[in-house]
XYZ file of C-alpha atoms in Angstrom:
148
model
C 50.122 -96.932 56.787
C 49.042 -94.324 54.218
C 45.467 -93.087 54.161
C 43.675 -93.522 50.829
C 40.596 -91.551 51.751
C 39.895 -88.810 54.243
C 36.336 -88.233 55.434
C 35.652 -84.579 56.170
C 32.623 -83.159 57.918
C 30.612 -80.876 55.619
C 31.175 -77.940 57.985
C 34.933 -78.241 57.402
C 34.726 -78.748 53.633
C 34.428 -75.071 52.636
C 37.567 -73.825 54.412
C 39.593 -76.848 53.321
C 38.601 -76.608 49.650
C 39.170 -72.851 49.782
C 42.692 -73.459 51.068
C 43.515 -76.125 48.480
C 41.936 -74.458 45.428
C 42.746 -70.802 46.035
C 45.836 -70.775 48.200
C 47.673 -73.868 47.008
C 46.304 -74.045 43.437
C 45.617 -77.787 43.782
C 42.652 -79.692 42.318
C 40.437 -81.509 44.813
C 37.959 -84.379 44.666
C 34.757 -84.381 46.667
C 31.804 -86.734 46.783
C 28.578 -85.162 45.554
C 25.653 -85.307 47.938
C 22.078 -84.787 46.814
C 20.310 -84.814 43.476
C 20.113 -81.119 42.523
C 22.419 -81.727 39.531
C 20.661 -84.874 38.241
C 20.903 -86.351 35.697
C 24.462 -85.109 34.969
C 25.801 -85.415 38.520
C 24.275 -87.906 40.961
C 24.571 -88.500 44.690
C 27.820 -90.384 45.298
C 29.630 -89.223 42.141
C 33.181 -88.094 42.845
C 33.727 -84.602 41.448
C 37.077 -83.227 40.309
C 37.248 -79.527 41.059
C 40.035 -77.466 39.548
C 41.164 -74.019 40.585
C 39.493 -71.383 38.429
C 39.005 -67.673 38.656
C 35.468 -66.314 38.338
C 36.558 -64.395 35.219
C 37.214 -67.741 33.468
C 33.668 -69.047 34.007
C 31.257 -69.402 31.090
C 27.558 -70.085 30.788
C 27.101 -73.852 31.101
C 30.098 -74.407 33.388
C 29.530 -76.144 36.718
C 30.885 -73.836 39.368
C 31.879 -74.958 42.870
C 31.058 -72.146 45.279
C 30.568 -71.289 48.914
C 27.178 -70.073 50.110
C 27.070 -67.310 52.739
C 26.129 -69.914 55.381
C 29.437 -71.697 54.712
C 28.162 -74.705 52.773
C 29.684 -75.585 49.394
C 27.636 -76.354 46.288
C 28.225 -77.326 42.673
C 25.646 -75.822 40.303
C 25.550 -74.870 36.648
C 25.914 -71.263 35.464
C 22.788 -70.312 33.538
C 23.760 -66.735 32.784
C 26.020 -63.869 33.763
C 24.573 -60.674 35.179
C 25.787 -57.392 36.608
C 25.224 -56.456 40.252
C 26.606 -53.068 41.276
C 28.991 -53.185 38.314
C 30.307 -56.660 39.212
C 29.788 -59.694 36.983
C 27.919 -62.344 38.970
C 26.379 -65.676 37.999
C 22.824 -66.979 38.050
C 23.281 -70.644 38.995
C 20.904 -73.525 39.437
C 20.985 -77.275 39.784
C 20.191 -79.164 36.589
C 17.202 -80.809 38.305
C 15.770 -77.320 38.906
C 14.319 -78.379 42.258
C 14.999 -74.922 43.723
C 15.076 -71.383 42.335
C 18.274 -69.999 40.839
C 20.623 -68.094 43.091
C 23.129 -65.342 42.407
C 26.795 -66.119 43.066
C 29.330 -63.310 43.428
C 32.908 -63.765 42.148
C 34.241 -63.965 45.711
C 32.109 -67.041 46.392
C 33.657 -69.029 43.523
C 36.087 -71.703 44.718
C 36.631 -73.588 41.479
C 35.186 -75.313 38.444
C 33.920 -78.897 38.280
C 35.756 -80.557 35.391
C 34.788 -84.223 35.748
C 32.590 -86.623 37.679
C 33.490 -90.230 38.369
C 30.580 -92.645 38.572
C 31.864 -96.117 39.324
C 34.435 -96.931 36.632
C 33.258 -94.170 34.279
C 34.612 -90.637 34.148
C 32.084 -88.123 32.837
C 33.363 -84.932 31.235
C 31.345 -82.102 32.709
C 32.374 -79.802 29.849
C 30.329 -81.976 27.463
C 28.395 -79.665 25.072
C 25.001 -81.298 25.770
C 24.519 -79.971 29.335
C 26.055 -76.614 28.360
C 23.542 -76.208 25.535
C 20.727 -77.316 27.807
C 21.736 -74.603 30.281
C 21.457 -71.946 27.566
C 17.998 -73.164 26.533
C 16.810 -73.208 30.132
C 18.222 -69.799 30.985
C 16.249 -67.822 28.439
C 12.568 -67.622 27.538
C 11.559 -69.731 24.540
C 10.872 -66.758 22.281
C 14.485 -65.532 22.677
C 15.941 -68.985 21.976
C 13.803 -69.231 18.825
C 15.244 -65.901 17.637
C 18.785 -67.188 18.168
C 18.259 -70.269 16.020
C 15.873 -68.971 13.312
């Protein structure tokens, strides 16, 4: 009988998603764990992750990346920055429970394009969270200058 769902240990998720997204150019679905991306992504939401090159990422996108320890995370890009001449990303969960971290292009596995919560599919590219990311990434006085 065919298998509808395959449970994968978190330790095996990074290499498998790397293989599917980068090598085979296939979108994957994973179940979100934790609340670092609340309220936009909640624990148990099923994320659709599409292959994407780091050069395609924009501020406000939710990037799926591999941490040096081998775990995979989906966090929002707050800004781009240069490190040793390479464009990297300052990322953070929307709940801002932890400090931002810097993600190098080689850590990027893909881009989160949708989240399924029950019967609803949420478009992650919605402008509201993208705009919120811009406001949160910069000090208030700079945002005021942009809009006044």
